Coordinates of C-alpha atoms and ligand atoms in Angstrom, one line a residue:
M1 CA 100.6 95.1 131.1
A2 CA 99.9 93.6 127.7
L3 CA 97.1 91.4 129.1
L4 CA 95.5 94.4 130.8
G5 CA 95.8 96.3 127.5
I6 CA 94.0 93.5 125.6
F7 CA 91.3 93.3 128.3
L8 CA 90.7 97.1 128.1
Y9 CA 90.7 96.9 124.3
R10 CA 88.1 94.1 124.3
I11 CA 85.8 96.1 126.7
L12 CA 86.0 99.2 124.6
D13 CA 85.5 97.2 121.5
F14 CA 82.5 95.5 122.9
F15 CA 81.1 98.9 124.0
F16 CA 81.5 100.5 120.6
R17 CA 80.4 97.6 118.5
I18 CA 77.5 96.2 120.6
V19 CA 76.5 98.3 123.5
L20 CA 76.4 101.7 121.8
P21 CA 74.3 100.7 118.8
V22 CA 71.9 98.8 121.0
A23 CA 71.6 101.8 123.3
V24 CA 70.8 104.0 120.4
V25 CA 68.1 101.7 119.2
L26 CA 66.7 101.3 122.7
Y27 CA 66.8 105.0 123.4
F28 CA 64.7 105.8 120.4
A29 CA 62.3 102.9 121.0
V30 CA 61.7 104.1 124.5
Q31 CA 61.2 107.7 123.3
L32 CA 58.6 106.4 120.9
G33 CA 57.0 104.3 123.6
K34 CA 56.6 107.4 125.8
C35 CA 54.8 109.1 123.0
A36 CA 52.5 106.1 122.6
I37 CA 51.5 106.2 126.2
H38 CA 50.6 109.8 126.2
I39 CA 48.8 109.9 123.0
E40 CA 45.6 111.3 124.3
G41 CA 45.9 115.1 124.0
A42 CA 49.6 114.9 123.1
A43 CA 51.3 115.6 119.8
P44 CA 49.5 113.7 117.0
E45 CA 52.8 112.8 115.2
C46 CA 53.7 110.6 118.0
K47 CA 50.6 108.5 117.6
R48 CA 51.1 108.2 113.9
Q49 CA 54.7 107.2 114.4
S50 CA 54.1 104.7 117.1
T51 CA 51.6 102.7 115.1
D52 CA 53.9 102.6 112.1
S53 CA 56.3 99.7 112.4
N54 CA 58.7 101.7 110.1
S55 CA 59.1 104.4 112.7
T56 CA 61.8 102.8 114.9
Y57 CA 63.8 102.1 111.8
N58 CA 63.3 105.6 110.5
V59 CA 64.5 107.2 113.7
V60 CA 67.5 104.9 113.9
A61 CA 68.2 105.8 110.3
V62 CA 68.4 109.4 111.1
A63 CA 70.4 108.8 114.2
I64 CA 73.0 106.7 112.5
N65 CA 73.2 108.3 109.1
G66 CA 72.5 112.0 109.8
D67 CA 69.8 113.7 108.0
G68 CA 69.9 111.5 104.9
N69 CA 72.5 110.3 102.5
T70 CA 74.6 113.5 102.1
L71 CA 78.0 114.1 103.4
S72 CA 78.5 116.8 106.0
K73 CA 81.5 118.1 104.1
D74 CA 82.4 118.4 100.4
E75 CA 85.3 116.2 99.2
F76 CA 86.9 119.2 97.6
V77 CA 86.9 121.1 100.8
M78 CA 88.4 118.2 102.7
R79 CA 91.2 117.9 100.2
E80 CA 92.0 121.6 100.6
E81 CA 92.1 121.1 104.3
M82 CA 94.5 118.3 104.0
Q83 CA 96.9 120.4 101.8
I84 CA 97.1 123.1 104.4
G85 CA 100.5 122.0 105.7
R86 CA 102.1 121.5 102.3
L87 CA 105.3 123.5 101.6
R88 CA 104.3 126.4 99.5
C89 CA 106.3 129.2 97.9
K90 CA 106.0 132.6 96.3
C91 CA 107.2 132.6 92.7
P92 CA 109.7 135.4 92.1
Q93 CA 109.5 137.8 89.1
S94 CA 111.0 136.0 86.1
P95 CA 114.5 137.3 85.2
D96 CA 114.9 138.3 81.6
W97 CA 116.4 135.0 80.5
L98 CA 113.4 133.1 81.8
K99 CA 110.7 135.4 80.5
P100 CA 110.4 134.2 76.9
V101 CA 109.5 130.6 78.0
N102 CA 107.7 131.4 81.3
K103 CA 104.2 131.8 79.9
R104 CA 104.5 128.6 77.9
R105 CA 105.8 126.7 80.9
I106 CA 102.9 127.8 83.1
A107 CA 100.4 126.8 80.4
E108 CA 102.0 123.4 80.0
G109 CA 102.3 123.0 83.7
N110 CA 98.6 123.7 84.2
K111 CA 97.8 120.9 81.7
W112 CA 100.0 118.6 83.6
E113 CA 98.3 119.5 86.9
F114 CA 94.9 118.9 85.3
E115 CA 95.9 115.4 84.2
K116 CA 97.3 114.7 87.7
K117 CA 94.0 115.7 89.3
K118 CA 92.2 113.1 87.1
R119 CA 94.3 110.4 88.7
L120 CA 93.9 111.5 92.3
K121 CA 93.3 108.6 94.7
P122 CA 89.8 109.0 96.1
L123 CA 89.1 109.9 99.7
S124 CA 87.4 107.0 101.4
I125 CA 85.0 108.6 103.7
C126 CA 83.7 106.4 106.5
K127 CA 80.5 107.4 108.1
A128 CA 79.8 106.9 111.7
M129 CA 78.0 103.7 112.6
S130 CA 77.2 102.1 109.3
P131 CA 74.6 99.3 109.5
F132 CA 76.7 97.2 107.2
N133 CA 80.4 96.4 106.9
Y134 CA 82.0 97.3 103.6
I135 CA 85.4 97.9 102.1
G136 CA 85.8 101.6 101.3
G137 CA 88.8 101.2 99.0
G138 CA 91.1 98.5 97.7
I139 CA 88.8 96.5 95.5
T140 CA 90.6 96.3 92.1
V141 CA 89.6 95.0 88.7
E142 CA 91.3 94.9 85.3
P143 CA 89.4 96.6 82.4
Y144 CA 86.5 94.5 81.1
Q145 CA 86.9 92.0 83.8
T146 CA 84.7 91.2 86.8
V147 CA 85.2 91.5 90.5
P148 CA 82.9 90.5 93.4
I149 CA 82.2 93.4 95.8
I150 CA 83.8 91.7 98.7
G151 CA 83.6 92.6 102.4
L152 CA 79.9 93.3 102.6
S153 CA 77.9 92.0 105.6
L154 CA 75.2 93.3 108.0
H155 CA 76.0 94.7 111.4
P156 CA 74.8 92.0 113.9
V157 CA 72.4 94.4 115.6
I158 CA 70.8 95.4 112.4
E159 CA 70.6 91.8 111.4
Q160 CA 68.6 91.1 114.5
M161 CA 66.4 94.2 114.0
L162 CA 65.5 93.4 110.4
P163 CA 62.9 90.6 110.9
H164 CA 61.0 92.9 113.2
L165 CA 60.7 95.7 110.7
N166 CA 57.6 95.1 108.6
T167 CA 59.2 96.4 105.4
D168 CA 60.7 95.3 102.2
I169 CA 64.4 95.3 102.2
T170 CA 65.9 97.3 99.2
L171 CA 69.5 97.0 98.2
K172 CA 70.7 99.5 95.6
I173 CA 74.1 99.7 94.1
S174 CA 75.2 102.1 91.4
S175 CA 78.3 103.1 89.5
T176 CA 78.4 106.9 89.9
K177 CA 81.1 107.3 87.2
M178 CA 79.5 104.8 84.9
L179 CA 82.7 102.9 84.4
G180 CA 81.3 99.5 85.2
K181 CA 78.1 97.4 85.3
L182 CA 76.5 95.6 88.2
H183 CA 74.9 92.2 88.4
L184 CA 74.3 89.3 90.6
S185 CA 76.4 86.1 90.4
K186 CA 74.7 83.3 88.5
Q187 CA 74.6 81.2 91.6
I188 CA 72.1 83.6 93.2
R189 CA 70.0 83.9 90.2
Y190 CA 69.4 80.2 89.9
D191 CA 69.4 79.1 93.5
A192 CA 67.1 81.5 95.1
E193 CA 63.3 81.3 94.8
L194 CA 62.5 83.9 92.2
S195 CA 59.3 85.0 93.9
N196 CA 61.3 86.2 96.9
Y197 CA 62.9 89.1 95.2
V198 CA 62.7 91.6 92.3
I199 CA 65.8 92.7 90.4
L200 CA 65.9 95.9 88.4
G201 CA 68.7 97.1 86.2
E202 CA 70.7 93.8 86.1
G203 CA 73.8 94.4 84.0
T204 CA 73.4 98.2 84.0
F205 CA 75.1 101.0 86.0
E206 CA 72.5 100.7 88.7
L207 CA 71.2 97.5 90.2
E208 CA 68.3 97.4 92.6
I209 CA 67.1 94.3 94.4
S210 CA 64.0 94.1 96.6
I211 CA 63.9 91.3 99.0
K212 CA 60.8 90.5 101.0
Q213 CA 61.8 90.0 104.6
N214 CA 64.4 87.5 103.7
V215 CA 67.4 88.2 105.8
K216 CA 69.0 84.9 104.9
L217 CA 68.8 85.7 101.2
L218 CA 70.2 89.2 101.9
N219 CA 73.1 87.7 103.7
T220 CA 73.9 85.4 100.9
I221 CA 73.7 88.2 98.3
L222 CA 76.0 90.4 100.3
D223 CA 78.5 87.5 100.7
N224 CA 80.4 88.1 97.4
H225 CA 77.5 87.7 95.1
I226 CA 77.2 91.3 93.9
L227 CA 79.5 91.6 90.9
Y228 CA 81.1 94.6 89.1
T229 CA 82.2 94.3 85.5
S230 CA 84.4 97.1 84.3
S231 CA 83.0 98.4 81.0
S232 CA 85.6 100.8 79.6
Y233 CA 89.2 100.8 78.8
E234 CA 91.3 102.5 81.5
L235 CA 94.8 102.2 82.9
D236 CA 94.2 103.4 86.4
V237 CA 91.0 105.1 87.5
Y238 CA 88.6 104.9 90.3
D239 CA 84.9 104.3 90.1
R240 CA 82.7 105.2 93.0
L241 CA 80.0 102.7 93.8
Q242 CA 77.1 103.9 95.9
L243 CA 75.6 101.2 98.0
T244 CA 72.2 101.8 99.6
L245 CA 70.7 99.4 102.0
L246 CA 67.9 100.1 104.4
N247 CA 68.2 103.8 103.3
F248 CA 71.8 104.0 104.4
T249 CA 74.3 104.9 101.7
N250 CA 78.0 104.3 101.6
D251 CA 80.7 104.7 99.0
I252 CA 82.9 102.0 97.7
H253 CA 85.9 103.0 95.5
V254 CA 86.7 100.4 92.9
R255 CA 90.0 100.8 91.1
I256 CA 90.1 99.9 87.5
H257 CA 93.7 99.1 86.8
R258 CA 95.5 97.6 83.9
E259 CA 98.5 96.1 85.5
A260 CA 101.8 96.6 83.8
L261 CA 103.8 93.4 83.1
P262 CA 107.3 93.0 84.7
D263 CA 110.5 94.2 83.2
L264 CA 112.9 91.2 83.8
Y265 CA 116.5 90.9 83.1
D266 CA 118.1 87.5 82.7
P267 CA 120.8 87.2 85.5
G268 CA 122.7 84.6 83.4
E269 CA 123.6 81.0 84.3
E270 CA 126.3 81.8 86.8
N271 CA 124.5 84.8 88.4
S272 CA 127.8 86.6 88.3
I273 CA 128.4 90.3 88.6
I274 CA 129.7 90.4 85.0
D275 CA 126.3 89.1 83.8
K276 CA 124.3 91.5 85.9
V277 CA 126.1 94.8 85.8
T278 CA 127.2 97.3 83.0
V279 CA 129.4 100.3 83.6
I280 CA 128.4 103.4 81.6
T281 CA 129.8 106.9 81.2
K282 CA 129.7 109.9 79.0
T283 CA 132.9 111.5 77.8
F284 CA 133.9 114.7 76.0
E285 CA 137.3 115.6 74.8
R286 CA 139.2 113.7 77.5
Y287 CA 140.9 110.7 75.8
D288 CA 143.8 110.9 78.3
G289 CA 141.4 110.0 81.0
I290 CA 139.1 107.6 79.4
E291 CA 141.9 105.1 78.7
K292 CA 142.7 105.0 82.4
F293 CA 139.0 104.8 83.2
I294 CA 138.6 101.6 81.2
N295 CA 141.8 100.0 82.5
R296 CA 140.8 100.6 86.1
V297 CA 137.3 99.2 85.7
H298 CA 138.7 96.1 84.0
Q299 CA 141.5 95.8 86.6
F300 CA 139.0 95.2 89.3
Y301 CA 136.2 93.7 87.3
P302 CA 137.7 91.9 84.3
N303 CA 135.3 91.5 81.3
I304 CA 132.5 93.7 82.8
S305 CA 130.7 95.5 80.0
I306 CA 131.6 99.2 79.6
I307 CA 129.5 101.6 77.4
I308 CA 130.9 105.0 76.5
A309 CA 128.9 107.7 74.9
D310 CA 131.2 110.3 73.3
D311 CA 130.5 113.6 71.6
S312 CA 134.0 114.9 71.1
L313 CA 134.9 116.9 68.0
Y314 CA 137.4 114.4 66.5
P315 CA 136.5 111.1 68.1
H316 CA 139.3 108.6 68.7
P317 CA 138.3 105.0 68.2
I318 CA 138.4 103.0 71.4
K319 CA 138.8 99.3 70.5
K320 CA 138.9 97.1 73.6
D321 CA 137.2 93.9 74.5
H322 CA 133.9 94.4 76.4
V323 CA 133.9 98.1 75.6
K324 CA 131.3 99.7 73.4
H325 CA 132.1 103.1 72.2
F326 CA 129.2 105.2 70.8
I327 CA 130.1 108.3 68.9
M328 CA 127.6 111.1 68.9
P329 CA 127.5 114.4 66.9
F330 CA 129.8 117.0 68.4
R331 CA 128.5 118.5 71.7
T332 CA 125.2 116.6 71.6
G333 CA 125.4 116.9 75.4
S334 CA 125.4 115.3 78.7
F335 CA 121.8 114.1 79.2
P336 CA 121.6 112.8 75.6
G337 CA 124.8 110.9 76.1
R338 CA 123.5 109.3 79.3
N339 CA 120.3 108.3 77.5
L340 CA 122.3 106.8 74.6
A341 CA 124.5 104.8 76.9
L342 CA 121.6 103.7 79.1
S343 CA 119.6 102.6 76.1
Q344 CA 122.3 100.0 75.2
V345 CA 122.5 98.4 78.6
K346 CA 121.4 94.7 78.7
T347 CA 122.0 93.9 82.3
K348 CA 119.7 94.2 85.3
Y349 CA 121.9 96.8 87.0
V350 CA 123.9 99.7 85.7
V351 CA 126.8 101.6 87.2
F352 CA 127.2 105.3 86.2
L353 CA 130.2 107.4 87.0
D354 CA 131.9 110.4 85.4
D355 CA 134.8 109.7 83.1
D356 CA 137.2 111.3 85.6
M357 CA 136.3 108.8 88.4
F358 CA 138.4 105.7 88.8
F359 CA 137.8 102.3 90.3
T360 CA 140.0 101.2 93.3
N361 CA 140.3 98.1 95.5
Q362 CA 137.6 99.8 97.6
T363 CA 135.1 99.8 94.8
N364 CA 132.6 97.2 95.9
L365 CA 130.1 96.5 93.1
E366 CA 129.0 93.3 94.8
G367 CA 128.1 95.1 98.0
M368 CA 126.2 97.8 96.1
M369 CA 124.3 95.1 94.1
A370 CA 123.4 93.2 97.3
K371 CA 121.7 96.3 98.6
L372 CA 119.6 96.7 95.5
E373 CA 118.7 93.0 95.6
D374 CA 117.7 93.1 99.3
P375 CA 113.9 92.4 99.4
N376 CA 113.7 94.1 102.8
V377 CA 114.6 97.6 101.6
D378 CA 113.3 99.3 98.5
M379 CA 116.5 100.8 97.1
D380 CA 116.5 101.7 93.5
I381 CA 119.8 103.7 93.3
T382 CA 122.7 103.4 95.6
C383 CA 125.6 105.8 95.5
G384 CA 129.1 105.3 96.9
E385 CA 131.8 107.7 98.0
V386 CA 133.8 109.7 95.6
K387 CA 137.2 110.4 97.2
N388 CA 138.4 114.0 96.6
L389 CA 135.0 115.4 96.1
A390 CA 132.6 117.0 98.6
K391 CA 129.9 114.8 100.1
L392 CA 126.3 115.6 99.5
K393 CA 123.3 114.6 101.5
G394 CA 119.7 115.6 102.3
L395 CA 116.4 115.7 100.5
R396 CA 115.2 118.4 98.3
S397 CA 112.7 121.1 99.5
I398 CA 110.2 121.5 96.7
G399 CA 107.7 124.3 97.3
Y400 CA 104.4 124.3 95.6
N401 CA 102.8 127.4 94.1
D402 CA 99.1 127.0 93.2
S403 CA 99.3 129.1 90.0
E404 CA 102.9 129.3 88.8
G405 CA 104.5 125.9 89.3
Y406 CA 107.2 124.8 91.8
C407 CA 110.2 126.2 93.6
N408 CA 113.4 124.3 94.1
L409 CA 114.3 125.6 97.5
G410 CA 117.5 123.6 98.1
P411 CA 118.3 120.8 100.5
F412 CA 116.7 119.8 103.8
Y413 CA 117.9 117.3 106.3
P414 CA 115.4 115.0 108.0
R415 CA 116.3 113.7 111.4
S416 CA 116.1 110.0 110.7
N417 CA 117.3 109.0 107.3
V418 CA 119.4 106.0 108.1
V419 CA 118.5 103.0 106.0
P420 CA 117.1 100.2 108.2
G421 CA 119.6 97.3 108.4
Y422 CA 122.4 99.5 106.8
P423 CA 123.9 101.8 109.3
Q424 CA 126.5 102.9 106.7
C425 CA 123.7 104.1 104.4
V426 CA 121.3 107.1 104.4
W427 CA 118.4 108.0 102.2
G428 CA 118.7 111.1 100.1
E429 CA 117.8 112.9 96.9
M430 CA 121.1 114.2 95.7
F431 CA 124.6 112.7 95.9
I432 CA 127.8 112.7 93.8
F433 CA 127.4 110.7 90.7
F434 CA 128.9 107.3 91.3
F435 CA 126.0 105.0 91.6
M436 CA 124.5 101.6 90.8
A437 CA 120.9 101.6 89.8
K438 CA 118.2 99.2 88.7
T439 CA 118.3 99.6 84.9
A440 CA 114.5 99.4 84.6
V441 CA 114.0 102.2 87.1
L442 CA 116.7 104.5 85.6
R443 CA 115.2 104.0 82.1
K444 CA 111.8 105.2 83.4
I445 CA 113.3 108.3 84.9
G446 CA 115.2 109.0 81.7
A447 CA 117.0 112.2 81.0
Y448 CA 115.6 115.3 79.3
P449 CA 117.7 115.6 76.1
Q450 CA 117.2 119.4 76.0
I451 CA 119.6 119.6 78.9
V452 CA 123.0 119.5 77.4
Q453 CA 125.4 120.8 80.0
A454 CA 127.0 118.5 82.5
A455 CA 124.0 118.6 84.7
H456 CA 124.0 117.2 88.2
E457 CA 121.2 118.6 90.3
E458 CA 118.9 118.5 87.3
A459 CA 119.3 114.8 87.0
W460 CA 118.6 114.2 90.6
I461 CA 115.5 116.5 90.5
D462 CA 114.2 114.2 87.8
A463 CA 114.4 111.2 90.1
I464 CA 112.3 112.7 92.9
G465 CA 109.2 110.5 93.5
K466 CA 110.4 108.0 91.0
A467 CA 113.3 106.2 92.8
K468 CA 114.5 105.7 96.3
S469 CA 118.2 106.6 96.5
T470 CA 120.9 106.0 99.2
Y471 CA 124.4 107.0 99.9
C472 CA 126.5 104.2 101.5
S473 CA 130.1 104.7 102.6
D474 CA 131.2 101.1 102.0
S475 CA 132.1 101.5 98.3
S476 CA 134.1 104.2 96.7
V477 CA 136.0 105.5 93.6
Y478 CA 138.4 108.3 93.4
H479 CA 138.2 111.5 91.4
K480 CA 141.0 113.2 89.5
H481 CA 140.5 116.2 87.3
F482 CA 141.6 115.5 83.8
R483 CA 141.9 118.8 82.0
N484 CA 143.2 119.7 78.7
R485 CA 143.1 123.0 76.7
R486 CA 140.3 121.9 74.4
Y487 CA 138.1 120.5 77.2
T488 CA 138.6 123.6 79.4
K489 CA 137.7 125.9 76.5
Y490 CA 134.4 124.2 75.9
R491 CA 133.6 123.9 79.5
V492 CA 134.1 127.6 80.1
E493 CA 131.9 128.3 77.2
T494 CA 129.1 126.1 78.5
R495 CA 129.4 127.5 81.9
S496 CA 128.8 131.0 80.6
V497 CA 125.3 130.2 79.3
L498 CA 124.5 127.6 81.9
N499 CA 123.1 130.0 84.5
N500 CA 120.6 131.4 82.1
D501 CA 119.4 128.2 80.5
P502 CA 115.6 127.8 81.1
M503 CA 115.4 124.1 80.1
A504 CA 115.6 122.5 83.5
L505 CA 113.1 125.0 84.9
F506 CA 110.8 124.4 82.1
E507 CA 111.0 120.6 82.3
N508 CA 110.2 120.5 86.0
N509 CA 107.6 123.4 85.9
M510 CA 109.7 125.5 88.2
C511 CA 109.6 129.2 88.7
Y512 CA 112.6 129.3 90.9
W513 CA 115.8 127.3 91.3
W514 CA 117.9 127.9 94.4
S515 CA 121.4 127.1 93.3
F516 CA 123.3 128.3 90.2
Y517 CA 120.5 129.6 88.0
N518 CA 120.6 133.3 87.8
F519 CA 117.9 134.9 90.0
P520 CA 119.4 138.2 91.1
N521 CA 118.7 139.5 94.6
I522 CA 116.5 136.7 95.8
D523 CA 116.8 135.1 99.1
K524 CA 115.2 131.6 99.0
H525 CA 113.9 132.0 102.5
S526 CA 111.8 135.0 101.5
L527 CA 110.0 132.7 99.0
M528 CA 108.9 130.1 101.6
I529 CA 105.3 130.6 102.8
Q530 CA 104.9 129.8 106.5
S531 CA 102.6 126.8 107.1
P532 CA 99.7 127.6 109.4
L533 CA 100.3 124.2 111.1
E534 CA 103.8 125.2 112.4
Ligands
NAG601 C1 57.6 101.3 105.5 O1 58.2 102.3 104.7 C2 58.2 102.0 103.3 C3 59.0 103.2 102.6 O2 59.5 104.1 103.6 C4 56.8 101.8 102.8 O3 56.8 101.5 101.4 C5 56.1 100.8 103.6 O4 54.8 100.6 103.2 C6 56.1 101.1 105.1 N1 55.6 100.0 105.8 C7 54.6 100.1 106.6 C8 54.1 98.9 107.3 O5 54.1 101.2 106.8
NAG602 C1 63.8 105.0 102.2 O1 63.9 104.8 100.8 C2 62.7 104.8 100.1 C3 62.9 104.5 98.7 O2 64.2 104.4 98.4 C4 62.1 106.2 100.3 O3 60.8 106.3 99.7 C5 61.9 106.5 101.8 O4 61.5 107.9 102.0 C6 63.3 106.4 102.5 N1 63.1 106.5 103.9 C7 63.9 107.3 104.7 C8 63.6 107.3 106.1 O5 64.8 108.0 104.2
NAG603 C1 137.3 87.3 79.9 O1 136.9 87.0 78.6 C2 137.9 86.3 77.9 C3 137.4 86.2 76.5 O2 137.0 87.5 76.0 C4 138.1 84.9 78.5 O3 139.0 84.2 77.9 C5 138.5 85.1 80.0 O4 138.5 83.9 80.6 C6 137.5 86.0 80.7 N1 138.0 86.3 82.0 C7 137.2 86.3 83.1 C8 137.9 86.6 84.4 O5 136.0 86.0 83.0
NAG604 C1 144.3 98.9 98.3 O1 145.2 99.7 97.6 C2 146.0 100.5 98.4 C3 147.0 101.3 97.5 O2 146.3 101.7 96.3 C4 146.9 99.6 99.3 O3 147.6 100.4 100.2 C5 145.9 98.7 100.1 O4 146.7 97.8 100.9 C6 145.0 98.0 99.2 N1 144.0 97.3 100.0 C7 143.7 96.0 99.8 C8 142.7 95.4 100.7 O5 144.2 95.4 98.9
NAG605 C1 102.4 132.0 94.0 O1 103.3 133.0 93.7 C2 102.7 134.3 93.6 C3 103.7 135.3 93.1 O2 104.8 135.4 94.0 C4 102.2 134.7 95.0 O3 101.6 135.9 94.9 C5 101.2 133.7 95.5 O4 100.8 133.9 96.8 C6 101.8 132.3 95.4 N1 100.7 131.3 95.6 C7 100.7 130.3 96.4 C8 101.1 130.4 97.8 O5 100.4 129.2 96.0

């Protein structure tokens, strides 16, 4: 079967690459020939064409390239077509608590979308039957550095045709966004006989080379001797080079990219878990629990660093080896506390859990770390089980509204989300907070300090598109509510304003949030707009 497949593939390949182009050329040549035979009394254009050695080439040009160098469809239109299946939503009327900030949110959101559009990856549009091979996208250069335009060569059929066309060969290449300058490599300039070609615009945004019938020289030039030097400071943008050869034009997208340097963490001489992992938590008015929290961590992982951020009213000092206790102003809040603790982490990995979750003999930090270190899966955050609390799973349904932001439409459950190689793990975008993460990734996600309540879904929404997270059932902690009067009083107070707090909606440019935010009388399903593809 496999052999037959390869055989068929070869035949088809041969047909498309050799037979078809030759047939096109022959067909037009024959058509022209017919005209030449019947010139007496026939259409005069035929005679004119048949005596012009450019004619075959011109006809082939039209056949292969359409009616010139323009695209049949606008890029903008094609992008719109691509977006047709995207999950979209209607934005509901803003409830009163959201109204004061809604206009500002939409204005800030539009600025964000505008910036995002500037960084769009280009569409690499490949025309049918190009006379030359080229790389549409993937060529990358650092700002102010030089890259050869690799991957250029003539199609074999065109290469054979060329010597028979009694015409100068012109090669033109230009930077349409004027982000880089074009020139030939020094090797070409000194090696080739100067009389054979004319160069215009060397070292400018548009380079033009005319070669007199010298296919060999053309091949040499195409072979990595056209150079592009980026000429402006950019972090990550795309220039579009237009390359015209024999009146065929194709686009080459060159990425100008300032590559970020790595963020490395020293694993220590012994490469032990103590040197590679820090446990962090945020606490508030629960000293009865935090003592036990520390003891349990150190019972199973002696000497592992623990960092505690604390915004209680009357902080009690916590003095223990390998524990750092950071006292914050009263009720600074949950996200600020997490930020503070995270900012003090010196190890490559960080474990976060709530202050009422406790390590057991089934807490397996080694196993969690091994997953994050596995080069075969890209896992940034791995969660374990929290006994006594509900399990969460699924991805988040984020609807897009073209004018008013996004809708958080709750969870959805893809059919295949098991992590390859780890049957006990699933991918997801929201789990209970007991996780180990790559410190560098978690720092980049950060936490929005305006969100002060004990936010859960808000933190996970922040990680979307920035980290790949899993839940794995082979490591766990247990949860025990630690309540005291003071804690409960503040918690009830926070809860009463929580449902009307616009901060998380503002931060994520959302006009709707499915879960506990207060949107009276709205069914999330009524906000979903049916995709025309389904
Ligand atoms: C072929 O066409 C080019 C431009 O299209 C022209 O400059 C050249 O003179 C033509 N050659 C002949 C032999 O007509
Ligand atoms: C080919 O290009 C030359 C100059 O770039 C132009 O004068 C000529 O009309 C073009 N020929 C065709 C068939 O487009
Ligand atoms: C823990 O650290 C103490 C010093 O603080 C040291 O004496 C002890 O050997 C360490 N224990 C382990 C298991 O690393
Ligand atoms: C883990 O602890 C439980 C009690 O807390 C005990 O029953 C169990 O045997 C322990 N397992 C191991 C492997 O030590
Ligand atoms: C955005 O929301 C508005 C208000 O509900 C709605 O009229 C409009 O159709 C939505 N636009 C889309 C689908 O992007």
